[in-house]
Short mmCIF file of C-alpha atoms in Angstrom, two decimals:
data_model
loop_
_atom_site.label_atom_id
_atom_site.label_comp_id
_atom_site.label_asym_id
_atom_site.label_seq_id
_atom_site.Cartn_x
_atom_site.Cartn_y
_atom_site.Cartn_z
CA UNK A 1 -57.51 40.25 -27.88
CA UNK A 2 -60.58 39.19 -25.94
CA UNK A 3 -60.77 37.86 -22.47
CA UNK A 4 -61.11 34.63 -24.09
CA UNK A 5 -57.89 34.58 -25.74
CA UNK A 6 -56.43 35.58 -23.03
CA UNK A 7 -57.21 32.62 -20.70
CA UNK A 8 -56.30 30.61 -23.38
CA UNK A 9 -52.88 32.01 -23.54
CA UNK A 10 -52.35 31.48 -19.68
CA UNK A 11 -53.82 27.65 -19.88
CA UNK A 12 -50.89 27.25 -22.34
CA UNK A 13 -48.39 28.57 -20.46
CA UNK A 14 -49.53 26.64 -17.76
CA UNK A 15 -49.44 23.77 -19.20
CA UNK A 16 -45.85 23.93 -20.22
CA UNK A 17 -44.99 24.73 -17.08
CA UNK A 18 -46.36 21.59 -15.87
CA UNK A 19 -44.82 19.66 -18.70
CA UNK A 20 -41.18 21.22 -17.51
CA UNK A 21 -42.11 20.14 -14.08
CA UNK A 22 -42.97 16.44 -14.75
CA UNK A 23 -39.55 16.13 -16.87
CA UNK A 24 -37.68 17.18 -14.30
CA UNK A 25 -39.59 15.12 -11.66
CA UNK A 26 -39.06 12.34 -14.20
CA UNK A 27 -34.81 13.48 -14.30
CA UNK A 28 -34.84 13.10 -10.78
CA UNK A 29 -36.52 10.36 -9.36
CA UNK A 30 -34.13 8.18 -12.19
CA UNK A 31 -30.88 9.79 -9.70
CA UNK A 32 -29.65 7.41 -7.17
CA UNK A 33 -30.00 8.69 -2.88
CA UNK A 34 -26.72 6.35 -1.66
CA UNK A 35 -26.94 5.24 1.87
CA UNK A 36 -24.20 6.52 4.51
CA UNK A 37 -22.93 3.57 4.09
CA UNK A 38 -22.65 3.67 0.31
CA UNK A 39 -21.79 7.19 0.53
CA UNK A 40 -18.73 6.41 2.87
CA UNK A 41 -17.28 3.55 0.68
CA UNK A 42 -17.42 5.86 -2.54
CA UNK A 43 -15.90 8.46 -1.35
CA UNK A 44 -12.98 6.20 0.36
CA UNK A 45 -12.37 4.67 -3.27
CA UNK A 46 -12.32 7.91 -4.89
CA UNK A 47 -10.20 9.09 -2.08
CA UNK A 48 -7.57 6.38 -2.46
CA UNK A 49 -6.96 6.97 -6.06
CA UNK A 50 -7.29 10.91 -5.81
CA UNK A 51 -6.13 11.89 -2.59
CA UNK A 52 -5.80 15.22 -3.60
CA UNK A 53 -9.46 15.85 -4.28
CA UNK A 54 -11.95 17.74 -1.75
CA UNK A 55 -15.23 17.84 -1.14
CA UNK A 56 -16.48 19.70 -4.00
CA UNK A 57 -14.45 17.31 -6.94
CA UNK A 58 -15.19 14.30 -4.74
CA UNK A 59 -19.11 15.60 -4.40
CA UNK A 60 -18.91 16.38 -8.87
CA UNK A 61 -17.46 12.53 -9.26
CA UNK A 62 -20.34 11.19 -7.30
CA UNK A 63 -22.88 13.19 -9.40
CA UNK A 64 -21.41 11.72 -12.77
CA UNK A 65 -22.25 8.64 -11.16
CA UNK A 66 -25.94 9.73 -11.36
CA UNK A 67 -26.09 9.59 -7.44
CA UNK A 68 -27.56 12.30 -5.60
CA UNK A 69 -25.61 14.11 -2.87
CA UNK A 70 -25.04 17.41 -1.57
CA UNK A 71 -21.79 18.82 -0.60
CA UNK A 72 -22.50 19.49 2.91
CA UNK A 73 -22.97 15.72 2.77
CA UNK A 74 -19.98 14.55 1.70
CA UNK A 75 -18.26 16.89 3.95
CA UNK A 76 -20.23 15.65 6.84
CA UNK A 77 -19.46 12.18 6.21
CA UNK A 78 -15.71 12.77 5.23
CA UNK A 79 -14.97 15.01 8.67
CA UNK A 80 -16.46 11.91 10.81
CA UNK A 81 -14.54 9.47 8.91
CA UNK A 82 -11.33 10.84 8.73
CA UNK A 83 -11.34 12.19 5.24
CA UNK A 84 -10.95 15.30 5.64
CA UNK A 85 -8.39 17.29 7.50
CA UNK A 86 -10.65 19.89 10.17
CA UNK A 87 -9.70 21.29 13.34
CA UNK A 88 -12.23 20.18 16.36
CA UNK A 89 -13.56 23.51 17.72
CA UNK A 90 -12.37 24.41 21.00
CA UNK A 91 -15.25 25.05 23.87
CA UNK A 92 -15.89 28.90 25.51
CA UNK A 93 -14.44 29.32 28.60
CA UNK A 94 -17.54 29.57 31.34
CA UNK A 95 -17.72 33.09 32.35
CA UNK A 96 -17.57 33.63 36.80
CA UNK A 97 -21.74 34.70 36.23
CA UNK A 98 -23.24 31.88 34.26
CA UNK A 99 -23.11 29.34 37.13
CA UNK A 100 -22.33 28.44 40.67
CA UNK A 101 -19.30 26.29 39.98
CA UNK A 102 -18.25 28.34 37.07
CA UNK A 103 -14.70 29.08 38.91
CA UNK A 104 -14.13 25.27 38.94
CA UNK A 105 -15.02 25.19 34.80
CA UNK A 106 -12.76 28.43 34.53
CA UNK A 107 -9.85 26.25 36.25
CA UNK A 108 -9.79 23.58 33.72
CA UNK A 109 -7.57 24.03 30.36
CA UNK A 110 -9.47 24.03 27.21
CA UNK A 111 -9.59 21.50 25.12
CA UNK A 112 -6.94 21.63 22.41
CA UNK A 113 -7.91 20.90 18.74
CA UNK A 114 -7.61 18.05 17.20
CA UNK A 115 -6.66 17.30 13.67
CA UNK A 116 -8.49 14.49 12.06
CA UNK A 117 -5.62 12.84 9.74
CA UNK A 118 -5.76 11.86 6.15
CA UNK A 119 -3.46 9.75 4.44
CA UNK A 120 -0.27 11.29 2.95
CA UNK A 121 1.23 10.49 -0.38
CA UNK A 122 2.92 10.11 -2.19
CA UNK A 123 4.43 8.01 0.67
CA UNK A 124 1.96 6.63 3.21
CA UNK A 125 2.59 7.43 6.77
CA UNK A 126 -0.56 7.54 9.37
CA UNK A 127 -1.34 4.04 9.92
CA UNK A 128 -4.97 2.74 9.19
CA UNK A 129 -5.90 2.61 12.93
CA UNK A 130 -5.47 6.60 12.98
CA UNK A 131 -7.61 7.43 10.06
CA UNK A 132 -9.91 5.30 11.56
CA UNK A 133 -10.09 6.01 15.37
CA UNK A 134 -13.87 4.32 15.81
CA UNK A 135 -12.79 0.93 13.87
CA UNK A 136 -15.35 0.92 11.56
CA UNK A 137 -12.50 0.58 8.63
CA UNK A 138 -14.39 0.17 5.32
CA UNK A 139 -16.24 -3.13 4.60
CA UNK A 140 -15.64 -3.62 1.01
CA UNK A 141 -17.54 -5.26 -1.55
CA UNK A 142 -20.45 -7.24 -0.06
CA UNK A 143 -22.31 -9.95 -2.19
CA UNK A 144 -25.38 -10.83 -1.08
CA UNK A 145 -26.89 -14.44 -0.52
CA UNK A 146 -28.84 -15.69 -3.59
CA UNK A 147 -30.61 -19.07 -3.98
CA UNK A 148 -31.60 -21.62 -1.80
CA UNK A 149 -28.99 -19.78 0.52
CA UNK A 150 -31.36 -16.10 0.30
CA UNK A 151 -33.26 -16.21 3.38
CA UNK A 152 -29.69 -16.12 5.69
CA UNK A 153 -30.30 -12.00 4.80
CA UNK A 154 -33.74 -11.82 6.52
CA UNK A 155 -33.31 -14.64 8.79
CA UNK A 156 -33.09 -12.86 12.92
CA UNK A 157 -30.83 -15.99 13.25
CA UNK A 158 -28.85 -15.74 10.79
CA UNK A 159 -28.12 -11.60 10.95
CA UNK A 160 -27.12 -12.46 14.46
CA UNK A 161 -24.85 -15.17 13.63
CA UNK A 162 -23.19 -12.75 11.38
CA UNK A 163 -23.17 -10.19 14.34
CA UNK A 164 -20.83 -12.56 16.59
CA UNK A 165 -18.73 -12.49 13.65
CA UNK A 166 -17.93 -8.39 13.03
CA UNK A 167 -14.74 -8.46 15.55
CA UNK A 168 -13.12 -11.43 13.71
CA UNK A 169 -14.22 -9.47 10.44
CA UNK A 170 -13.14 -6.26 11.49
CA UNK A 171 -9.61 -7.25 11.84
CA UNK A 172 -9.79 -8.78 8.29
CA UNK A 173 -10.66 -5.45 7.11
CA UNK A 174 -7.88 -3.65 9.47
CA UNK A 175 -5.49 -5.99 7.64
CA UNK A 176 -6.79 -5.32 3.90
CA UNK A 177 -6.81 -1.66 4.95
CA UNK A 178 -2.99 -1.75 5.32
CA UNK A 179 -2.79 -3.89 2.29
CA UNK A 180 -4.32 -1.60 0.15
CA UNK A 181 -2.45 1.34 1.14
CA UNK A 182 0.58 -0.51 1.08
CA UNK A 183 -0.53 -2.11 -2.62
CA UNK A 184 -0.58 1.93 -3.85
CA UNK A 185 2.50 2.34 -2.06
CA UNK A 186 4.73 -0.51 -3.99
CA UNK A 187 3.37 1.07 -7.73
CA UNK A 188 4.87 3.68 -7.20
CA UNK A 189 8.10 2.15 -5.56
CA UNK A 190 8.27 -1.13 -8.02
CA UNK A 191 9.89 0.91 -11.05
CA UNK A 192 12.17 -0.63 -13.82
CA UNK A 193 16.00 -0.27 -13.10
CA UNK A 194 15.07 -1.21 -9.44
CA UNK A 195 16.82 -4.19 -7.54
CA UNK A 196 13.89 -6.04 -6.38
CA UNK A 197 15.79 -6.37 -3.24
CA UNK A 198 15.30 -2.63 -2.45
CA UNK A 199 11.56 -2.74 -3.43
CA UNK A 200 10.73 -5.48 -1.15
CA UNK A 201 12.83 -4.15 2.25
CA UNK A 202 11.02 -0.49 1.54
CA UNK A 203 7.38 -1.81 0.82
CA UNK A 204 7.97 -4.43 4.05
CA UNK A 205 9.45 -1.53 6.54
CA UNK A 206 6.35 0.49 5.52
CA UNK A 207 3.50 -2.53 6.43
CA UNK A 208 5.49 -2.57 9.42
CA UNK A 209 4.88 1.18 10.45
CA UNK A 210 1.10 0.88 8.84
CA UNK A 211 0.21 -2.27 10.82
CA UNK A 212 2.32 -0.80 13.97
CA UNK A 213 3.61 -4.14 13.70
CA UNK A 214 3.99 -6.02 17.02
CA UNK A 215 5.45 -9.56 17.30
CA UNK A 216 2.79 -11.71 17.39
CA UNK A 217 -0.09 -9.79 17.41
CA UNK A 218 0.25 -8.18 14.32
CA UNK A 219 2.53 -7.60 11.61
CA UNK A 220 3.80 -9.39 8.19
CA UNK A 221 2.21 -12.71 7.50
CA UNK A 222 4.61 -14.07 5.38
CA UNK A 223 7.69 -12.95 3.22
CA UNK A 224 6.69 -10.83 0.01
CA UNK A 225 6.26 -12.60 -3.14
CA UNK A 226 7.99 -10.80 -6.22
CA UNK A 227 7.76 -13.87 -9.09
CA UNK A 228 8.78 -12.45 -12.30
CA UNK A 229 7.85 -14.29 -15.84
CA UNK A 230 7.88 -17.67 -15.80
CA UNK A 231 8.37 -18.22 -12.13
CA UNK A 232 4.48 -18.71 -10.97
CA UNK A 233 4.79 -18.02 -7.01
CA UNK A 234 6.86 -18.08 -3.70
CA UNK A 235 9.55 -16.44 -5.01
CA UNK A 236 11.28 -13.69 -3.15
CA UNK A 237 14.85 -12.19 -3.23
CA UNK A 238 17.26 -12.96 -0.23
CA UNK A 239 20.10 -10.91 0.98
CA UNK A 240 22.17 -9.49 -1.57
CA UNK A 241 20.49 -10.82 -4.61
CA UNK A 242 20.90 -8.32 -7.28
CA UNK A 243 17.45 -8.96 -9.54
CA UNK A 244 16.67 -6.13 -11.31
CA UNK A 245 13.34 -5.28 -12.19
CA UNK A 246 12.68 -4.50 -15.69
CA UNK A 247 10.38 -2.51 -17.93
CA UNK A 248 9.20 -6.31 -19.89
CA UNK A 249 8.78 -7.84 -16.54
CA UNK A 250 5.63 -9.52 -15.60
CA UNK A 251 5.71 -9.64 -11.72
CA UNK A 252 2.92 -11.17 -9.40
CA UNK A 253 3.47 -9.60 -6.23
CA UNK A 254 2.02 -11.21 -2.90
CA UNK A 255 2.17 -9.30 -0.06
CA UNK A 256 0.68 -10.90 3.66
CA UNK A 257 -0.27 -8.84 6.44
CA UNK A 258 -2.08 -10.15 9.95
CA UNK A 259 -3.45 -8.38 12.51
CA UNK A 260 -4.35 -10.61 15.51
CA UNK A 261 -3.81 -13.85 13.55
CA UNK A 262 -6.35 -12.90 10.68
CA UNK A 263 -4.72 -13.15 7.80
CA UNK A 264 -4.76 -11.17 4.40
CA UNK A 265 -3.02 -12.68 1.48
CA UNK A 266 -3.58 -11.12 -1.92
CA UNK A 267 -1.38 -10.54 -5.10
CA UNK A 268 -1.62 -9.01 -8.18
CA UNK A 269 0.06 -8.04 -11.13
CA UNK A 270 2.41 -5.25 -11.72
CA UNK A 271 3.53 -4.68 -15.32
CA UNK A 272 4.47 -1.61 -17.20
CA UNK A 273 4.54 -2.89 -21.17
CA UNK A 274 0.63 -2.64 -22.67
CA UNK A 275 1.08 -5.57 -24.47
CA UNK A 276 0.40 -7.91 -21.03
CA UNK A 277 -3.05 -6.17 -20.87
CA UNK A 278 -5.42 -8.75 -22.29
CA UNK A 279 -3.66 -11.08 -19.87
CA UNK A 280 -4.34 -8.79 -17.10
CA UNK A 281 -7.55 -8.85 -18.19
CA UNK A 282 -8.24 -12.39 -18.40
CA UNK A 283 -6.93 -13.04 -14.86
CA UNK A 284 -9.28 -10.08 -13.81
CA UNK A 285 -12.45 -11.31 -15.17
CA UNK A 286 -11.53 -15.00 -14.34
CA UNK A 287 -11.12 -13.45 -10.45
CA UNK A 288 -14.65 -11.89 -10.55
CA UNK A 289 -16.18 -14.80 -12.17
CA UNK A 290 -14.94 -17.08 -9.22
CA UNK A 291 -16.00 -14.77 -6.70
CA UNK A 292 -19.35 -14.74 -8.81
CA UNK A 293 -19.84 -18.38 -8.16
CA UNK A 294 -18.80 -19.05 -4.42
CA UNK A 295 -21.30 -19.46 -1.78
CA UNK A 296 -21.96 -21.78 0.65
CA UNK A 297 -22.14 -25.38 0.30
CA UNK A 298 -21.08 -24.43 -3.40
CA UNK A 299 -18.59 -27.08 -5.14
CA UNK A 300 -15.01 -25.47 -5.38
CA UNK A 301 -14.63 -28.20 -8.55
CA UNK A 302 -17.72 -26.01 -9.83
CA UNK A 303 -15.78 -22.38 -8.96
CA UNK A 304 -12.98 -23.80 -10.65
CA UNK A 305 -15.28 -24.60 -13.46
CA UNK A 306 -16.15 -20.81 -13.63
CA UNK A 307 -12.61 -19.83 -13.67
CA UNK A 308 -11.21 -21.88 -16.23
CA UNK A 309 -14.23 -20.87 -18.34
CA UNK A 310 -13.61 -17.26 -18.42
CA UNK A 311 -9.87 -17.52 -18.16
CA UNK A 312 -9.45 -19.98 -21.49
CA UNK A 313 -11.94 -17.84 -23.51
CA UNK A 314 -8.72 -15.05 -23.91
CA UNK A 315 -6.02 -14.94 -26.29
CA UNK A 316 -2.79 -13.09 -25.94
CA UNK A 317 -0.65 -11.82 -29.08
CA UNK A 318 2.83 -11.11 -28.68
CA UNK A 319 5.71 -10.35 -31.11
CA UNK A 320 2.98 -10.87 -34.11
CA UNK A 321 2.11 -15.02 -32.57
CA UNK A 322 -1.33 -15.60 -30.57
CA UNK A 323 -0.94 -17.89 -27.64
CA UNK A 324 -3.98 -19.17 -26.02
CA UNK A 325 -4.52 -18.37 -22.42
CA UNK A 326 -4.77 -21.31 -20.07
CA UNK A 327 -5.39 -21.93 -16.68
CA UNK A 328 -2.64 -23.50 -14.25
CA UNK A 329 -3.74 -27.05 -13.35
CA UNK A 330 -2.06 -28.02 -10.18
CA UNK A 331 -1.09 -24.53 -8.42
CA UNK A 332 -4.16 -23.57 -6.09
CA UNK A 333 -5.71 -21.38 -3.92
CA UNK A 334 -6.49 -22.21 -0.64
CA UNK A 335 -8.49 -21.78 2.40
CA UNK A 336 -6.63 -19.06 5.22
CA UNK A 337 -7.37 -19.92 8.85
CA UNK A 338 -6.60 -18.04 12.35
CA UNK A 339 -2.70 -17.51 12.26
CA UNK A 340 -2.30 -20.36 9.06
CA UNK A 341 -1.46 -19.11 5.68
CA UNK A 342 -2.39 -22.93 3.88
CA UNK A 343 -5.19 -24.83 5.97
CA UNK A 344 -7.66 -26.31 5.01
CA UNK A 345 -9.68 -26.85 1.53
CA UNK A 346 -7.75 -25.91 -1.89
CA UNK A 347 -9.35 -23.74 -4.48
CA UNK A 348 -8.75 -25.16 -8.12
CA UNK A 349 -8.65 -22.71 -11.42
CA UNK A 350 -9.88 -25.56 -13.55
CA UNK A 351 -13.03 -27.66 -13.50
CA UNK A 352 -12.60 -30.76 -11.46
CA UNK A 353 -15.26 -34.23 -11.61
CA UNK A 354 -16.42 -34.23 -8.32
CA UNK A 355 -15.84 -32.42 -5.46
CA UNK A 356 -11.95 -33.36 -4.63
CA UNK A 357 -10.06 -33.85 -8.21
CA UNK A 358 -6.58 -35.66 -7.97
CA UNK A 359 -4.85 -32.49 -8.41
CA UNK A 360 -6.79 -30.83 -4.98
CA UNK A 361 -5.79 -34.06 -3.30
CA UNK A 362 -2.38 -34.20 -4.24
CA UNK A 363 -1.86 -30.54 -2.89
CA UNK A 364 -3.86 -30.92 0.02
CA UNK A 365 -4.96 -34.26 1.55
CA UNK A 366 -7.13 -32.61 4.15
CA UNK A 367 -9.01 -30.85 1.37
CA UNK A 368 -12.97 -30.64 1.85
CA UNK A 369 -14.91 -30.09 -1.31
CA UNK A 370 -17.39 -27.60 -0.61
CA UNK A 371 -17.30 -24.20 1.14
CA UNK A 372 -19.03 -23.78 4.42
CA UNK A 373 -20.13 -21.08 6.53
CA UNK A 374 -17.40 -19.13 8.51
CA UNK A 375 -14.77 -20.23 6.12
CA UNK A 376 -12.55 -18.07 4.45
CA UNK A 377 -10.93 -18.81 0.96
CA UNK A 378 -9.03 -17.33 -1.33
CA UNK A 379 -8.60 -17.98 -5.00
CA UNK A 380 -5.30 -18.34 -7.07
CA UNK A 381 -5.75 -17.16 -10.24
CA UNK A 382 -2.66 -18.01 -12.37
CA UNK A 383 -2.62 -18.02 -16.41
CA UNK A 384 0.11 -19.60 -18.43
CA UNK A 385 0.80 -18.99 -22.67
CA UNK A 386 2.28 -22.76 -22.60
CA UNK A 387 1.49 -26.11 -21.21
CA UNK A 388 -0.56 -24.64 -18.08
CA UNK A 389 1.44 -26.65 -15.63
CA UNK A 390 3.94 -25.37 -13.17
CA UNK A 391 7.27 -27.44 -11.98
CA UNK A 392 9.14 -27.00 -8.86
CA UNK A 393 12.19 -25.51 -9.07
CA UNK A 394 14.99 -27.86 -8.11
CA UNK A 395 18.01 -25.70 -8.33
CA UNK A 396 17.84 -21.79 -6.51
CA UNK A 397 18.28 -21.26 -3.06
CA UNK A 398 15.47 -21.64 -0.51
CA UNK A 399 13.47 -18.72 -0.63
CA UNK A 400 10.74 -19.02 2.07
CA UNK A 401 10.17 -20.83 4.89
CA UNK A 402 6.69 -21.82 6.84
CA UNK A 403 6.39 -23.89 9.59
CA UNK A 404 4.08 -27.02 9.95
CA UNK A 405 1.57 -25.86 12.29
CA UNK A 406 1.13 -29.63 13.45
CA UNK A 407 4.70 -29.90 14.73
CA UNK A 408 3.81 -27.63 17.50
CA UNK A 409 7.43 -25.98 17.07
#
């Protein structure tokens, strides 16, 4: 070949060498960098639901999710959370030459090493506050401000506001920390064959060793909620009730932890039969759309609106009959306030005319209609396959008990 040819050959490798290199630049730049913050809350989700995994099948989970990380990463960001079990390194003695008080360092016992913990399982046992020594126990899901409501995100006033807040919300997440780990805990304790009895006393003696429950600062909020079926809330076994769980059951279990008066009270449904899953479903999606709508000065007859929306647009077949899905009319949720389970506005499931409907005011005559800023509500999601009302019990025993926080007693 001639010289020619042979810088046309090279051009042409050249240029598919560039071509390789912008497809790979174009591969990459579509990956996602997550924040530390990000980072941390991934790897604590993947974590709770495979607490067996390490570093490297945590750091391959992260990469299916398209995310970009390294595994010296994740490992840095486990070991200073508490995800990963390390020994500290222990410090070199000072040798007699280095320095003029080096006797005084010699004299001194080294420091021992430390274990950072990570949570056991099958059955939890190192309370919340141990895995995470520095309090910064994971934030959740965070949804921004949108609307007229935007600029409280880049308002100096506003992020400061906020900042006052973190203590009170810090607790909050102490509290759903323990209720999360005590939510995996009860699947795996809430079995058919079980007296519900049993299940309750074993998933309430373990909040009580993950909250290091002490009377009043912290502890359970209110007796655990266990209603199976038809029964739509409140109940709960007393001594020597022999209610056995079984494998048809639907049960909506409601489990309330405080820590320093700040309340967490969530439920959810535990059910073993496939058949309940569109009705899982419904009261999932129904949930998110709710949480999709609040905001501030927001209409709860509006979120309600939402809810019943998504909720009523399922159908549920059982035994070869479809029953359509509707939303409970006059059971609520409700606002939570500093050491009170029910204060405050109620939270409808159905679309109301203004901003209090009848039903709201019946439950709750001190109801406001809107949500405001600092408030804390919590929404109720119940689905019924009949007339979508609920109807107080008249004949079992008394099963819980709440004091009126206006009596003063």
């Amino acid at each position: 070949r001639n010289a020619k040819g042979q810088r046309r050959d090279r051009y042409i490798h050249n240029t598919n060498t560039l071509m390789v290199g912008a497809s790979s630049f174009a591969i990459s730049s579509i990956s996602y960098q997550p924040t530390a913050e990000e980072l941390l809350q991934a790897v604590r989700e993947i974590k709770l639901d495979h607490a067996e995994f390490g570093v490297k099948r945590i750091c391959a989970t992260l990469k299916d999710k398209g995310w970009t990380v390294s595994e010296n990463r994740v490992k840095k960001t486990m070991q200073e959370h508490g995800l990963l079990e390390t020994a500290a390194p222990v410090p070199m003695a000072v040798e007699a030459s280095s320095a003029p008080d080096a006797t005084k360092d010699q004299e001194q016992p080294a420091k021992k090493a430390t274990l950072v913990k990570e949570q056991t399982w099958p059955e939890p046992t190192v309370p919340p506050m141990d895995l995470f020594p520095k309090g910064d126990f994971p934030k959740g899901q965070i949804c921004e401000y949108i609307g007229m409501n935007a600029y409280r995100s880049s308002s100096a006033e506003m992020r400061e506001s906020d900042r006052q807040m973190s203590s009170i919300l810090n607790e909050h997440r102490e509290a759903a920390e323990v209720h999360r780990t005590a939510r995996k805990y009860l699947r795996t304790i809430a079995q058919p064959g079980e007296l519900m009895i049993d299940i309750v006393e074993k998933l309430e003696d373990k909040v009580r060793e993950l909250v290091r429950a002490h009377f009043p600062e912290r502890g359970i909020a209110f007796p655990t909620g266990c209603s199976i079926n038809h029964v739509a809330a409140h109940w709960t076994p007393n001594a020597g009730d022999k209610t056995v769980l079984k494998r048809d059951d639907v049960v909506k279990f409601d489990i309330g932890i405080h820590v320093n008066g700040r309340i967490i009270d969530s439920a959810f449904t535990h059910y073993f039969n496939p058949r309940y899953d569109p009705l899982a479903l419904a009261v999932r999606e129904a949930t998110n759309a709710g949480i999709r709508e609040a905001g501030i000065d927001v209409r709860l007859g509006d979120v309600g609106a939402a809810i019943q929306e998504v909720m009523e647009s399922y159908e549920v077949e059982l035994d070869g009959k479809v029953y359509p899905v509707k939303a409970i009319r006059n059971l609520c949720g409700h606002s939570v306030g500093h050491y009170r389970i029910h204060y405050g506005k109620s939270v409808p499931s159905v679309k109301t005319a203004d901003q209090v409907s009848s039903v709201v005011q019946h439950l709750s005559p001190a109801v406001a209609g809107r949500e405001r800023v600092g408030s804390h509500e919590g929404w109720r999601c119940l689905i019924s396959m009949g007339s979508g009302v609920v109807w107080a019990c008249r004949d079992v025993q008394c099963r819980e008990l709440i004091r009126a926080h206006h009596t003063g007693l």
